[in-house]
PDB file of C-alpha atoms in Angstrom:
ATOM      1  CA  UNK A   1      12.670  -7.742  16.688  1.00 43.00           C
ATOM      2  CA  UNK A   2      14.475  -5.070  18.054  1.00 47.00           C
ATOM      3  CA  UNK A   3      17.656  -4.913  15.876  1.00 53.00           C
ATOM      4  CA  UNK A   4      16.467  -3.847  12.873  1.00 59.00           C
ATOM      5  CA  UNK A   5      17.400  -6.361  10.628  1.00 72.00           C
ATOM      6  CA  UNK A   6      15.846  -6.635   7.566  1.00 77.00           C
ATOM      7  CA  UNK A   7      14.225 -10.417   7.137  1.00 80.00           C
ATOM      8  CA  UNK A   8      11.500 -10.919   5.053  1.00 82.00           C
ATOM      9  CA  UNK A   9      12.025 -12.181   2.172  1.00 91.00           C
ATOM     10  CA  UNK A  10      10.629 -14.213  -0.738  1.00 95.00           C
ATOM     11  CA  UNK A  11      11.896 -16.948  -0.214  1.00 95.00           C
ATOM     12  CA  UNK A  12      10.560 -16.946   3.812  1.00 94.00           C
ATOM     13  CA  UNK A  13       7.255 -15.864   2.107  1.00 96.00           C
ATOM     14  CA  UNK A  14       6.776 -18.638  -0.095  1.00 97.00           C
ATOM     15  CA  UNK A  15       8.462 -21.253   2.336  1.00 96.00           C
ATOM     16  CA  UNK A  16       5.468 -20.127   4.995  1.00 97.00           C
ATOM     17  CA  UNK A  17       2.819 -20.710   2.627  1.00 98.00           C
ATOM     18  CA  UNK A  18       3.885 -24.387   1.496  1.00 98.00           C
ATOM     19  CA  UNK A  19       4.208 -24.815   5.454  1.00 97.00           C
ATOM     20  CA  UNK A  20       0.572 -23.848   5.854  1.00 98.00           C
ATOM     21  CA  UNK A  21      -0.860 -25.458   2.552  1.00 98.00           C
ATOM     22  CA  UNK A  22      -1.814 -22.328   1.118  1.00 98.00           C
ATOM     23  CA  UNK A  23      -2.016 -22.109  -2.601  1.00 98.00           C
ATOM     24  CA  UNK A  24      -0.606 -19.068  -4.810  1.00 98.00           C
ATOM     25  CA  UNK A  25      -0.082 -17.761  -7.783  1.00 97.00           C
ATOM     26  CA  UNK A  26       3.140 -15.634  -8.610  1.00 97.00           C
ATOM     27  CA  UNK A  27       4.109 -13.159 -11.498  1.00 97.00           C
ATOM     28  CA  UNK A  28       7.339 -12.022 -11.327  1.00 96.00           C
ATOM     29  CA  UNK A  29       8.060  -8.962 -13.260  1.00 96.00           C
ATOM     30  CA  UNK A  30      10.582  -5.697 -12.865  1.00 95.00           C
ATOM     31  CA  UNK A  31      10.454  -3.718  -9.572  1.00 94.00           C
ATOM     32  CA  UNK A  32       7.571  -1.735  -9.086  1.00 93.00           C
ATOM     33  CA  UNK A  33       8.135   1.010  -6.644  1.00 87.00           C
ATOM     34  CA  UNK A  34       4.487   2.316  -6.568  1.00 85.00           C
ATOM     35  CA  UNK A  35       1.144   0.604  -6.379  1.00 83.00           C
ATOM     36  CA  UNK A  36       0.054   1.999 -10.058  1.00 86.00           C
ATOM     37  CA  UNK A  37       3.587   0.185 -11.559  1.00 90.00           C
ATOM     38  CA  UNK A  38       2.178  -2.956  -9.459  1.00 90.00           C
ATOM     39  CA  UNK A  39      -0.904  -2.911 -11.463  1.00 90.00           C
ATOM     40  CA  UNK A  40       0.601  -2.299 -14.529  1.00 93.00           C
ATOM     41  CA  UNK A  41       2.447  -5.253 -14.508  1.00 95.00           C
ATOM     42  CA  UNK A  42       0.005  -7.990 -13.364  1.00 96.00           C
ATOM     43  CA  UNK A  43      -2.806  -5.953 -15.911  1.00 94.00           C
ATOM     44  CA  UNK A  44      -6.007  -8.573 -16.895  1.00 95.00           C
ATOM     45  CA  UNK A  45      -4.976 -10.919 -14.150  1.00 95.00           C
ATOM     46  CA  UNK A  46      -8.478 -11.201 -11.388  1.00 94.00           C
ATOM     47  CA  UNK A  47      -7.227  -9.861  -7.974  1.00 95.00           C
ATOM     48  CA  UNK A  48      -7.951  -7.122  -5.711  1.00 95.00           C
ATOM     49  CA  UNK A  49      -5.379  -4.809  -5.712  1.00 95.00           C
ATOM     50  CA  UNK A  50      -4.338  -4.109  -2.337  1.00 95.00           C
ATOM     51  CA  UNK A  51      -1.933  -1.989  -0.196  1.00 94.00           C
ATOM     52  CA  UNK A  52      -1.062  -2.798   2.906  1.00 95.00           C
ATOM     53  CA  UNK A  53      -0.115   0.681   5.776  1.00 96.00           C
ATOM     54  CA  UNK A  54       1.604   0.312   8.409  1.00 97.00           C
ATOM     55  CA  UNK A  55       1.008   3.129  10.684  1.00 97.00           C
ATOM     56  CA  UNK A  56       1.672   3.967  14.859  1.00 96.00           C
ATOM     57  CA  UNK A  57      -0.069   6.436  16.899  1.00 94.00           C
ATOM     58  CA  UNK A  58       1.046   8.986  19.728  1.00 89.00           C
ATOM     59  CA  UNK A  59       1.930   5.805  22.197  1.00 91.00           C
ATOM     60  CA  UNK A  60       3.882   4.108  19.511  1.00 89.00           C
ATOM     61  CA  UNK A  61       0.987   1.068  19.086  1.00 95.00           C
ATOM     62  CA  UNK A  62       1.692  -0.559  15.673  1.00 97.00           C
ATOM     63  CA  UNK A  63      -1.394  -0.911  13.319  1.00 98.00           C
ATOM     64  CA  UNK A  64      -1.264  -2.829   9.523  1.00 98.00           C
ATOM     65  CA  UNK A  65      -4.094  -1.870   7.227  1.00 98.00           C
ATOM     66  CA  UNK A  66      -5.201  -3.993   3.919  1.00 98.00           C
ATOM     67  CA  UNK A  67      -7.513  -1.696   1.800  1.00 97.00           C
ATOM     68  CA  UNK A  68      -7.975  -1.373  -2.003  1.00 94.00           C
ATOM     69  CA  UNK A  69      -4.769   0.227  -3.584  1.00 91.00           C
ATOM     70  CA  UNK A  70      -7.505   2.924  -5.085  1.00 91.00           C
ATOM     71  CA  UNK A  71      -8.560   4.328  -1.823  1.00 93.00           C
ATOM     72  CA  UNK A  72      -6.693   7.563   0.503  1.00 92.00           C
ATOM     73  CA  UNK A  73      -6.208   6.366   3.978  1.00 94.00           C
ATOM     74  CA  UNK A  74      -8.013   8.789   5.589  1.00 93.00           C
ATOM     75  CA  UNK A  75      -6.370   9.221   9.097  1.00 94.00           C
ATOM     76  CA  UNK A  76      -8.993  10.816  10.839  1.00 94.00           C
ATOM     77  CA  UNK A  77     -11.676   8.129  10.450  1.00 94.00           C
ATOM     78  CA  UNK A  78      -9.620   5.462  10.597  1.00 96.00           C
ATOM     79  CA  UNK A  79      -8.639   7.290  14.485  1.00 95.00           C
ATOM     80  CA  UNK A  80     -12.385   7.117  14.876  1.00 94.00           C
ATOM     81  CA  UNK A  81     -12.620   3.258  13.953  1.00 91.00           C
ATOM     82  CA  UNK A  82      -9.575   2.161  15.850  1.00 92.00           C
ATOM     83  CA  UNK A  83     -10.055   4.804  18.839  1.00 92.00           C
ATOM     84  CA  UNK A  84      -6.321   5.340  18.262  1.00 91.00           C
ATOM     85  CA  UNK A  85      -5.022   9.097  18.777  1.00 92.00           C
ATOM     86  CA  UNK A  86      -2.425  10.625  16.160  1.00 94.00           C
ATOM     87  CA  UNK A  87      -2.307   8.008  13.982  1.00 95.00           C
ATOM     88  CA  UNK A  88       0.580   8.724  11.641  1.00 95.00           C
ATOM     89  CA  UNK A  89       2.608   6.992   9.159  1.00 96.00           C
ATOM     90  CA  UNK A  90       5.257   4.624  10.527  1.00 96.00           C
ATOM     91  CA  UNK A  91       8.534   5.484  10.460  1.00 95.00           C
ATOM     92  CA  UNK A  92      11.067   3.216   8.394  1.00 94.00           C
ATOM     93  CA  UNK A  93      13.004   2.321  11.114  1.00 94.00           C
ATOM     94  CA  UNK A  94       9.747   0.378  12.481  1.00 95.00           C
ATOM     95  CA  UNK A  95       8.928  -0.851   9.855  1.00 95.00           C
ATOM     96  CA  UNK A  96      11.944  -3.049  10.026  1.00 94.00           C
ATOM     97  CA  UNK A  97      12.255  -3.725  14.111  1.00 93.00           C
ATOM     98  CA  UNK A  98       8.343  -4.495  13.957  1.00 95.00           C
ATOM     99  CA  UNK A  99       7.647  -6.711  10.883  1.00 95.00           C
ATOM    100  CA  UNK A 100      11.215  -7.265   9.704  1.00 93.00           C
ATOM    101  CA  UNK A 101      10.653  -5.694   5.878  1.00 93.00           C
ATOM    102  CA  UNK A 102      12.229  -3.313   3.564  1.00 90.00           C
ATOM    103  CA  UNK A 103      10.122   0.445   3.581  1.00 89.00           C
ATOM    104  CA  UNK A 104       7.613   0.643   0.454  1.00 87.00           C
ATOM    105  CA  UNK A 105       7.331  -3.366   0.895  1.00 91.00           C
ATOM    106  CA  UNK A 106       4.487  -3.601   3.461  1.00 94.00           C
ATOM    107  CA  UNK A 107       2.239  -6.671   3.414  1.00 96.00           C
ATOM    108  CA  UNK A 108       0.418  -9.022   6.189  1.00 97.00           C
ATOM    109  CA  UNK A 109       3.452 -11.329   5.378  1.00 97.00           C
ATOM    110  CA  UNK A 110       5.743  -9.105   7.574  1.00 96.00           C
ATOM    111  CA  UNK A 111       3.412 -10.625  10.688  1.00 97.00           C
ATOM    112  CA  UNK A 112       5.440 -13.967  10.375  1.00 95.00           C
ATOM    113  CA  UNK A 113       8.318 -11.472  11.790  1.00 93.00           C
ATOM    114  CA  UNK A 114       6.194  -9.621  14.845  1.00 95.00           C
ATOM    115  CA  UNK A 115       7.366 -11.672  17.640  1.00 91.00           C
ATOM    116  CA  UNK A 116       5.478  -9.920  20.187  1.00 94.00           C
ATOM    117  CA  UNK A 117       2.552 -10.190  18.944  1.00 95.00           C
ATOM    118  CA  UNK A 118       1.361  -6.410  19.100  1.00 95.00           C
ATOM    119  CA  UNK A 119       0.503  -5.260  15.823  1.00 97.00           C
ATOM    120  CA  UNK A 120      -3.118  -4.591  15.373  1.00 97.00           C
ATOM    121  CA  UNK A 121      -4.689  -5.725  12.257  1.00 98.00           C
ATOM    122  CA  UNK A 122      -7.845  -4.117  10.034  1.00 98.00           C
ATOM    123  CA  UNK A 123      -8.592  -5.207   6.496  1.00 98.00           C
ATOM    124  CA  UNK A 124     -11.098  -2.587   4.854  1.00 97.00           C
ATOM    125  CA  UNK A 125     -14.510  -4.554   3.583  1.00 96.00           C
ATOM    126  CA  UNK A 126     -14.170  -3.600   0.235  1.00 95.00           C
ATOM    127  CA  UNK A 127     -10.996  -5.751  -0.358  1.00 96.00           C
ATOM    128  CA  UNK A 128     -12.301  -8.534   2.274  1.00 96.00           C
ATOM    129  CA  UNK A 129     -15.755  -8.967  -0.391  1.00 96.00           C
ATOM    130  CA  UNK A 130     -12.955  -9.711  -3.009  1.00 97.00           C
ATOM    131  CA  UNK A 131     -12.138 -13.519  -3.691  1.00 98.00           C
ATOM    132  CA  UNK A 132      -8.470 -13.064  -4.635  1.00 98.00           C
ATOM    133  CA  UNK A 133      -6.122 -10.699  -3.216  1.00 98.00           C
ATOM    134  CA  UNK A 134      -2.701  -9.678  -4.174  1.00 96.00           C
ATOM    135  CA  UNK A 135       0.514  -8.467  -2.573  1.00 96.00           C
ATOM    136  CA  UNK A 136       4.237  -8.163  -2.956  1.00 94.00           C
ATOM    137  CA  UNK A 137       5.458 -11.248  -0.800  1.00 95.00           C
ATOM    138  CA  UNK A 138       8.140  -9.082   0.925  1.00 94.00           C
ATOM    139  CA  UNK A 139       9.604  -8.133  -2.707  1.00 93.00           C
ATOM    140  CA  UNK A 140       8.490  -5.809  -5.250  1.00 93.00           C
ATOM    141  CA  UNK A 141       9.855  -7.895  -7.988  1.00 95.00           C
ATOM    142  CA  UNK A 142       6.884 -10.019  -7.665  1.00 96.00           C
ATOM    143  CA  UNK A 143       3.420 -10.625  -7.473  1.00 96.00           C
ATOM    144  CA  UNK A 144       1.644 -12.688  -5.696  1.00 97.00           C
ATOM    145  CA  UNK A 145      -2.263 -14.035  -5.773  1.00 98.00           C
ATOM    146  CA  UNK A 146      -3.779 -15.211  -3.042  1.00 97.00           C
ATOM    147  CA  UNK A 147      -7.399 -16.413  -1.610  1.00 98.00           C
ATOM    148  CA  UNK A 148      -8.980 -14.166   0.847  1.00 97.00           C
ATOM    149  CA  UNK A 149      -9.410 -16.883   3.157  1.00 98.00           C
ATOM    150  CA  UNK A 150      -5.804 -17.886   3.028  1.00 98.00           C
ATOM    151  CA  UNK A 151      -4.755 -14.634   3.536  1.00 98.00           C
ATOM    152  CA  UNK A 152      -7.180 -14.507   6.829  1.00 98.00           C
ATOM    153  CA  UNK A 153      -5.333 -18.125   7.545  1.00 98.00           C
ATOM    154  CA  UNK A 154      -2.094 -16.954   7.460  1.00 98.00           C
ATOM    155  CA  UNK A 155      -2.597 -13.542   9.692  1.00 98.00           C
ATOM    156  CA  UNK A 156      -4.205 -15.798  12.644  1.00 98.00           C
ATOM    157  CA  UNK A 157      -1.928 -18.469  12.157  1.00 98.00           C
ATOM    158  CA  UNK A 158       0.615 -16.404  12.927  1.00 97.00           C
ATOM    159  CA  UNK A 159      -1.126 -15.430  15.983  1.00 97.00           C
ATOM    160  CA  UNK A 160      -3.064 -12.355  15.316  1.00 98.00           C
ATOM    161  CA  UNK A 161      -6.980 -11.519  15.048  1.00 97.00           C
ATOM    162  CA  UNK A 162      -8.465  -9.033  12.816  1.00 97.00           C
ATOM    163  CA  UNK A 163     -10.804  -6.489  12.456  1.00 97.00           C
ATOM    164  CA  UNK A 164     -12.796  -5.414   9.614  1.00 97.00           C
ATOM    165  CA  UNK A 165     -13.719  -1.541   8.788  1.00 96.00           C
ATOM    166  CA  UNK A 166     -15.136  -0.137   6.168  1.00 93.00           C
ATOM    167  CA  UNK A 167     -13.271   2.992   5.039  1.00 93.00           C
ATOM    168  CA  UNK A 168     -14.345   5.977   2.748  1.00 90.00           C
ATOM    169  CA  UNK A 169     -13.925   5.495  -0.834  1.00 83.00           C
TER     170      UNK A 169
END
């Protein structure tokens, strides 16, 4: 998706999931803009609480990272995990071309929009031991609940694999 466009949305989200079967919870509530507004809203409700990274390295490789919302990414070791070199941050602009979604609105959901297929996936251990994850689904005026499996389900029906790591708390 080289243009740039912007194309995930909500309502692509949720039409993907009734197209696989895969069963969800929302909560809609007022935009959160950071993880800890997330949380607030969706308070007492059983789900890990995830954020999703999207970072490149020195050759411009794409990487997407699920880990608990309550842990750093900690570049270095994740370079050692992935064998990647420079791993930064990716830049807005990328976000976009790569996964089709608004900045500050990363999830696995974005994969649906990869069309090359080159975005490598890890998902730390701590949130994979969880039963129910949650996300933004490509909004942040909602919130949505998910099982772990169907998460997994999703990312390789949309043609990717996965690897798990186990990052520093």
């Amino acid at each position: 998706m080289a243009d740039g466009e912007v194309r995930a949305t909500y309502q692509q989200c949720i039409a993907e999931l009734d197209r696989l079967g895969i069963k969800y919870t929302v909560v809609d509530h007022p935009a959160a803009e950071t993880t800890e507004q997330a949380d607030h809203y969706i308070e007492g409700l059983e789900g890990a609480r995830t954020k999703t990274m999207f970072l490149h390295d020195k050759k411009q490789r794409h990487y997407l990272v699920i880990m608990d919302d309550r842990k750093r990414m900690d570049f270095k070791v994740f370079q050692e995990i992935s064998g990647a070199k420079r791993i930064s941050m990716a830049k807005d602009e990328e976000i976009t071309a790569e996964l089709g979604l608004r900045p500050g609105i990363i999830s696995p959901f974005g994969l649906m929009n990869n069309q090359e297929k080159d975005v490598q996936v890890y998902i730390d251990q701590m949130v994979l031991d969880q039963p129910i994850w949650t996300f933004h689904p490509n909004e942040n005026t909602h919130t949505i609940f998910l099982a772990n499996q169907d998460v997994l389900r999703f990312i390789e029906a949309h043609g990717f694999s996965y690897q798990v790591i186990d990052l520093p708390a």
